XYZ file of C-alpha atoms in Angstrom:
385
model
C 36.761 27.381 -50.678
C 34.115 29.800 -50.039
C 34.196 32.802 -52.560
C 31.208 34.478 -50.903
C 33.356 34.356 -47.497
C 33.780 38.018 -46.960
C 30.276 38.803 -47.691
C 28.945 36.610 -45.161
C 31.137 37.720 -42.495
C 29.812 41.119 -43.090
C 26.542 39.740 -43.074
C 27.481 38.203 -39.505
C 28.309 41.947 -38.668
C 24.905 43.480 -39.577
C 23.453 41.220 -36.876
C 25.908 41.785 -34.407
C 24.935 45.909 -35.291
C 21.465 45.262 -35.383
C 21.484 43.087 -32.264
C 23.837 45.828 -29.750
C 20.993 48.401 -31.159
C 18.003 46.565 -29.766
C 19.040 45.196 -26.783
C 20.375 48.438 -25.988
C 16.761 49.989 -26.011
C 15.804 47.675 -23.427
C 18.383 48.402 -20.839
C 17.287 49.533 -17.395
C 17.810 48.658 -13.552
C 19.013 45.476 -12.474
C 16.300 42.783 -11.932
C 13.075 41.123 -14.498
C 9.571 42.532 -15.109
C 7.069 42.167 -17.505
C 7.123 43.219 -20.976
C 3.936 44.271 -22.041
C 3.635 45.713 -25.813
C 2.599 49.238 -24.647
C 6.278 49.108 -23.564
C 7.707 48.893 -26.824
C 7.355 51.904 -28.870
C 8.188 52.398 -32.861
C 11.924 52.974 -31.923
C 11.731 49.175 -30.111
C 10.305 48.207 -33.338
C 11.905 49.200 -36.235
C 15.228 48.101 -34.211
C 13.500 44.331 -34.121
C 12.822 45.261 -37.917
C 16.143 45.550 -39.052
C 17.607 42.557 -36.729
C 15.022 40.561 -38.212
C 16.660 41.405 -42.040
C 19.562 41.086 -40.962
C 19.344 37.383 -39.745
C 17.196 36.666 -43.043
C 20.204 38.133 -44.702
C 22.572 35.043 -43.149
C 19.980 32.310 -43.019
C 19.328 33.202 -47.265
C 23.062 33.338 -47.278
C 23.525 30.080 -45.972
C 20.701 28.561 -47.940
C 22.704 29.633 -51.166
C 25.643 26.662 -49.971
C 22.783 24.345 -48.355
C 23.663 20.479 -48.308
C 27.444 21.282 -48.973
C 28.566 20.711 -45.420
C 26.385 19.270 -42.241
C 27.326 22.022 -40.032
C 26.384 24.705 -42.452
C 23.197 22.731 -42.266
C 22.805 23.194 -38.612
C 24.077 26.789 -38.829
C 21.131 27.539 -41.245
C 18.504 25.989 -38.786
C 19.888 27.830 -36.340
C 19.164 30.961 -37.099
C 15.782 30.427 -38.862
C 15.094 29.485 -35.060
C 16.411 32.790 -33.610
C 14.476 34.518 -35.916
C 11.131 32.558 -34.655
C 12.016 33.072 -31.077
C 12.545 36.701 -31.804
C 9.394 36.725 -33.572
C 7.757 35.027 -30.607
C 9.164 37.677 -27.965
C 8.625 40.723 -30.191
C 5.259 40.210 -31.564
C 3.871 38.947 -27.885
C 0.779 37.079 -30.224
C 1.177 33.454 -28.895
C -1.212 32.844 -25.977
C -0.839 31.326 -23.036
C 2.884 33.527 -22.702
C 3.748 35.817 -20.301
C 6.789 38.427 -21.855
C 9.747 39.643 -19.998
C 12.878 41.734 -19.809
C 15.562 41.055 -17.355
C 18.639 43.353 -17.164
C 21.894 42.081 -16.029
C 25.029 43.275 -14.595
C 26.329 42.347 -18.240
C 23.789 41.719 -20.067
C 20.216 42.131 -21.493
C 17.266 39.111 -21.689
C 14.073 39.353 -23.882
C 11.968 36.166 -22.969
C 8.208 34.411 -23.406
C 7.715 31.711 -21.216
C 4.743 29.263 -20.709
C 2.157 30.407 -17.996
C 0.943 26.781 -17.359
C 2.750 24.174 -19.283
C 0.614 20.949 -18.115
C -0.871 20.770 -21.713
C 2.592 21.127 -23.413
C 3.639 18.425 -21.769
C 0.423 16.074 -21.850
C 0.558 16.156 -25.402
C 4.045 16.147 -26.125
C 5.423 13.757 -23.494
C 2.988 11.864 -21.319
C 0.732 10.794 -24.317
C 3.279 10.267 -26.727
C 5.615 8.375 -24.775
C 5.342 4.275 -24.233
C 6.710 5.039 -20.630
C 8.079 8.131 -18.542
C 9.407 7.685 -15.306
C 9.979 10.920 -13.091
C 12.737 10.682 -10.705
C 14.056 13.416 -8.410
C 14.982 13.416 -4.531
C 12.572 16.596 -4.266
C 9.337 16.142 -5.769
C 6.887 15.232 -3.075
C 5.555 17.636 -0.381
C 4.274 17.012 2.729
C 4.423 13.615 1.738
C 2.443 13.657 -1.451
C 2.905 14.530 -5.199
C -0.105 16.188 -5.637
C 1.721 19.751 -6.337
C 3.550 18.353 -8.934
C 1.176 16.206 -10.360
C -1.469 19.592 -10.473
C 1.649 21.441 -12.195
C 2.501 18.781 -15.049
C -0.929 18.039 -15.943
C -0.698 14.714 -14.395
C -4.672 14.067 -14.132
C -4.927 10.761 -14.890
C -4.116 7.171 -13.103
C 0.197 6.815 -12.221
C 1.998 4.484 -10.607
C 3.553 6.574 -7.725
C 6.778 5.609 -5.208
C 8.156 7.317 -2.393
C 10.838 5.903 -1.038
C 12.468 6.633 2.515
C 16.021 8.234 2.640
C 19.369 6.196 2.826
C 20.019 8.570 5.640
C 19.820 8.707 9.433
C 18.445 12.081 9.449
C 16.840 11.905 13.431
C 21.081 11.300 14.361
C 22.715 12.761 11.497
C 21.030 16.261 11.715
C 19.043 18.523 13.522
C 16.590 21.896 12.440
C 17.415 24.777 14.554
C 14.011 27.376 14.131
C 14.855 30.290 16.102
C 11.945 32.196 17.587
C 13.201 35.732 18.460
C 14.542 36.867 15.699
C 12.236 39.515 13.650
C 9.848 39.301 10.880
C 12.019 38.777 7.677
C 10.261 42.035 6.235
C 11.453 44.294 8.898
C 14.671 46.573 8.383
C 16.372 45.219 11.079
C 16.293 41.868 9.967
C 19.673 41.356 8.590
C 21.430 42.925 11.494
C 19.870 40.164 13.630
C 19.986 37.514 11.229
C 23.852 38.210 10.821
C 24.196 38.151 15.082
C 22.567 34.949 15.030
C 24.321 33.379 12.479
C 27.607 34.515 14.042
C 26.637 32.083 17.223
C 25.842 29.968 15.199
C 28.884 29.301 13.169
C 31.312 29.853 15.985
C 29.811 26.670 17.179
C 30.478 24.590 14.166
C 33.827 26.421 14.004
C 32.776 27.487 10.287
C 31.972 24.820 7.443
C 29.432 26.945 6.717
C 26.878 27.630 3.987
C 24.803 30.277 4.396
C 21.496 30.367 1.608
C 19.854 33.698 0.802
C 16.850 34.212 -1.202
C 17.925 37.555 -2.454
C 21.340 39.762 -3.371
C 20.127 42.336 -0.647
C 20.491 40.504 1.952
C 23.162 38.152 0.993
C 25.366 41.022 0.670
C 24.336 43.075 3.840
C 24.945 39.831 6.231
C 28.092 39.290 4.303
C 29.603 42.703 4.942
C 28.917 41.931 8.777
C 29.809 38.678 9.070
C 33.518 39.638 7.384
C 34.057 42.339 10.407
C 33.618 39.340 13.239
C 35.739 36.439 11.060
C 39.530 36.009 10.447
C 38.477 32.990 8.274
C 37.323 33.456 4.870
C 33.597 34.928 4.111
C 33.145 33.914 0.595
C 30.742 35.496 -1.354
C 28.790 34.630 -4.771
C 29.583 36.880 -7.512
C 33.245 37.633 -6.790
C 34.415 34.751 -8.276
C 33.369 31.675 -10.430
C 30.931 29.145 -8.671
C 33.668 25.970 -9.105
C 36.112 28.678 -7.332
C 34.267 29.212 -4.622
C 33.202 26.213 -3.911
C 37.045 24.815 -3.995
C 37.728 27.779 -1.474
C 35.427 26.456 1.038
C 36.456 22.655 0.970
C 39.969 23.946 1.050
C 39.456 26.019 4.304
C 37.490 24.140 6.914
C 36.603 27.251 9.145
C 35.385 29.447 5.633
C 31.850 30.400 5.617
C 30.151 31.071 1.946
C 27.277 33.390 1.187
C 25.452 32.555 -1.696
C 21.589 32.732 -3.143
C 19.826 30.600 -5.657
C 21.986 28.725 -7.905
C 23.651 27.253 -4.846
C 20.305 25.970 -3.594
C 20.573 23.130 -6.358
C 23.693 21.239 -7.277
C 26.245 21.721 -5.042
C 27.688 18.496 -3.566
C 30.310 18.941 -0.282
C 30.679 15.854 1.550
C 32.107 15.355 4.711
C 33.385 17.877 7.181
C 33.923 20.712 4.867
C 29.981 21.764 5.227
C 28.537 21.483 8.471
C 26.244 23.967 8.785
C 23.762 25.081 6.712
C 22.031 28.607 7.501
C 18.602 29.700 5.096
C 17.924 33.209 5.967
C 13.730 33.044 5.075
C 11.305 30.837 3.538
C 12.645 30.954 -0.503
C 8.842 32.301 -1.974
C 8.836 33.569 -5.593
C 8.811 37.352 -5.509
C 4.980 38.229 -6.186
C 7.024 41.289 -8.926
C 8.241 38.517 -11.234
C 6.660 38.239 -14.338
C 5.930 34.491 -14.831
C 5.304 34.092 -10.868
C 2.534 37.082 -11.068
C 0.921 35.570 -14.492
C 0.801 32.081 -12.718
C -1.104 33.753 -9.426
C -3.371 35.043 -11.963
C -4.132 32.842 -13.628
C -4.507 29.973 -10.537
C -7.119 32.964 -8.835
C -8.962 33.551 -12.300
C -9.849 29.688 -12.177
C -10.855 30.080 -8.945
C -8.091 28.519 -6.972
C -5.867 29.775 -4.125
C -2.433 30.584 -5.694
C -0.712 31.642 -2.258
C -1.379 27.974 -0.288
C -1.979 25.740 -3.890
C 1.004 27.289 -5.711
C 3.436 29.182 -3.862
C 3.733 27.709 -0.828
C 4.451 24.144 -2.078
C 6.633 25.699 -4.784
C 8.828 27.719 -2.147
C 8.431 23.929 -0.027
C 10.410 21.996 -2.571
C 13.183 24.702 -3.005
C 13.542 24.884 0.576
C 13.741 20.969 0.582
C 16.772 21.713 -1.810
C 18.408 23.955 -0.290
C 18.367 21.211 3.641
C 19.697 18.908 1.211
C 22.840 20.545 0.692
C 23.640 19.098 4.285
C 23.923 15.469 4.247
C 25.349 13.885 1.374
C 26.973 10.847 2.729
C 25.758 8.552 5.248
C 28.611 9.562 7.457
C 27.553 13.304 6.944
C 26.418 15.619 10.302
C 25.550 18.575 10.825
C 23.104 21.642 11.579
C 20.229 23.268 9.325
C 19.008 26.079 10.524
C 16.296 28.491 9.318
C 15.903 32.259 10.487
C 12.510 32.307 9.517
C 9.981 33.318 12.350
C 7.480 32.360 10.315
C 7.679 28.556 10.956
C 6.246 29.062 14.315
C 3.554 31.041 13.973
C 2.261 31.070 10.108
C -0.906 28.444 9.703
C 1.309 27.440 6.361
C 4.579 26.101 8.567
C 3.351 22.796 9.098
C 3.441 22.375 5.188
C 7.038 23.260 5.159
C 8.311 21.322 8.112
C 6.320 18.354 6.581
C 8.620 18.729 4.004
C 11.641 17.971 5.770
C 13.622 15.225 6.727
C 12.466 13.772 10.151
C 15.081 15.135 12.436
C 15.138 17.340 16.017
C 13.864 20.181 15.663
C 15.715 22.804 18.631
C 14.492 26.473 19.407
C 17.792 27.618 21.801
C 21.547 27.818 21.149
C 22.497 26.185 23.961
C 20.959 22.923 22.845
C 22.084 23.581 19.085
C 25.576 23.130 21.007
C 25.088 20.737 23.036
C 23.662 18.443 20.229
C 27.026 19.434 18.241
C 29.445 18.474 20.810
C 27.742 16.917 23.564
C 30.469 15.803 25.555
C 31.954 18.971 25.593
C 32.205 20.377 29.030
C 29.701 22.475 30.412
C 27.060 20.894 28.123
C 23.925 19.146 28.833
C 24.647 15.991 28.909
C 27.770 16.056 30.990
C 25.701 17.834 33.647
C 23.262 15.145 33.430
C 25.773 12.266 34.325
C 27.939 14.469 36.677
């Protein structure tokens, strides 16, 4: 019952123009960086211009028929809130932000986010709020809350609770750290990596999950890994996540390569995952925008950013990523992680005191013999022979 109908939906197409014109200016190479306003000349401009009246054009539109239907309601809130997030990434005047372009496979990302949001929430939660409880199995580390607390403002008296795991990680798991492998910045890295990890997972017989902190890598080792395996060598990005993930339950000898979004979230209990191979310690890339503002800004105050902020940050996502292991108290299995630097960077005691308690094993040969040790030739059947 709309007689203005058409004229909206042609409004709808202006923005849809105007939109496919600006984000168009901003495509580049793969990856994020900062967007800083000497980036953005008149041509970025006058296309942010004419998006701008083109979503005034709908949300006046939509004004016209306001309180005639709820969702026509919503709709008209909704875009007076694109345009003041536009506004907010385009005109780069709200302090405290650190701007950003990230260019996807698909797709193009304008964003402003928060350098330090402590005060944010101070003001908005924690002092507004009768009560907040934070919950998570991954906030402390080494033992402690103290990063968290420093990075949500929490400088005042809490009630704090750490509470042991259900789990039986000293039987249910061990850490394998190998020592000989290179430096993760070296070229030759993933070639070794991928040799280790292929001794590796022919002792678990796959059930494999295999964690990489970056697209380089994962798909390197994944390209070698598929020349020495019959079974399936899934990899992230060919299909959906749910896909993959039912692909690996389905086949107990598949091995899946994956990077960050599988750090969090994924549940596989029981037999299916086994194994559970991190390539390097999961640091921030120094080049990202909102990582580099926050260094910045941590040194500027006078703290250390590398041991205060990034190596407890990169702690709890490695914590994550260990915990895709043992779900169930029936879960066992192997974690291991091809980092050289936990055994000889002063930091690794940080990260390892971030872990579940469990052995920690430098050799293969004990990896296997901890696996299956009453198969023959192992350890322990020596010993009682």
């Amino acid at each position: 019952d709309d007689p203005a109908a058409s004229r909206r939906y042609k409004l709808v197409d202006n923005v849809r123009t105007a939109s496919m014109e600006l984000f168009a200016k901003f495509r580049g190479s793969p990856g994020r960086e900062r967007l800083v306003p000497e980036a953005m000349g008149t041509d970025h401009l006058s296309s942010y211009h004419r998006l701008d009246t083109a979503l005034e054009a709908v949300e006046l539109s939509l004004a016209a028929i306001e309180g005639r239907d709820e969702m026509i309601d919503h709709e008209k809130e909704t875009v007076a809130t694109l345009r003041d997030e536009l506004s907010r990434v385009m005109s780069q005047t709200v302090k405290g932000y650190v701007h950003w372009i990230e260019n996807r496979k698909r797709s193009v990302i304008l964003g402003a986010s928060p350098i330090d949001i402590s005060h944010t929430l101070r003001e908005g939660i924690f002092f507004s709020v009768p009560c907040v409880v934070l919950t998570s199995a991954t906030l402390s580390t080494s033992g402690n809350f103290n990063f968290l607390k420093t990075r949500l403002g929490l400088d005042f008296d809490v009630t704090e609770l750490s509470l042991p795991s259900p789990f039986d990680f000293p039987n249910q798991a061990c850490l394998y750290l190998p020592d000989h492998l290179p430096d993760p910045r070296e070229t030759d890295f993933p070639q070794k990596l991928a040799t280790e990890a292929q001794k590796l997972i022919r002792i678990t017989k796959g059930g494999a999950l295999f964690l990489f902190t970056s697209i380089r890598n994962m798909q390197s080792v994944h390209t070698l890994l598929e020349e020495h395996f019959a079974e399936p060598v899934l990899l992230q990005g060919t299909a959906p996540k749910s896909t993959l993930l039912t692909q690996f339950v389905q086949n107990p000898h598949a091995v899946l390569c994956a990077t960050a979004s599988f750090w969090q979230g994924v549940d596989v209990p029981g037999y299916a995952l086994r194994l559970v191979i991190i390539d390097k310690l999961p640091f921030s890339s120094p080049g990202d925008p909102l990582t580099a503002a926050r260094i910045d800004l941590l040194n500027d105050q006078g703290h250390k950013a590398f041991i205060e902020y990034q190596v407890p940050e990169a702690a709890l996502f490695l914590k994550q990523g260990f915990g895709r292991l043992i779900r169930t108290q029936h879960d066992r299995g192997i974690v291991s992680i091809m980092d050289k630097r936990l055994h000889t960077a002063r930091y690794a005691k940080i990260f390892l005191d971030s872990l579940p308690n469990c052995p920690i094993l430098n050799d293969l040969e004990a990896v296997a013999t901890w696996w299956n040790p009453d198969a023959p030739g192992s350890r322990r059947e020596n010993a009682e022979s």
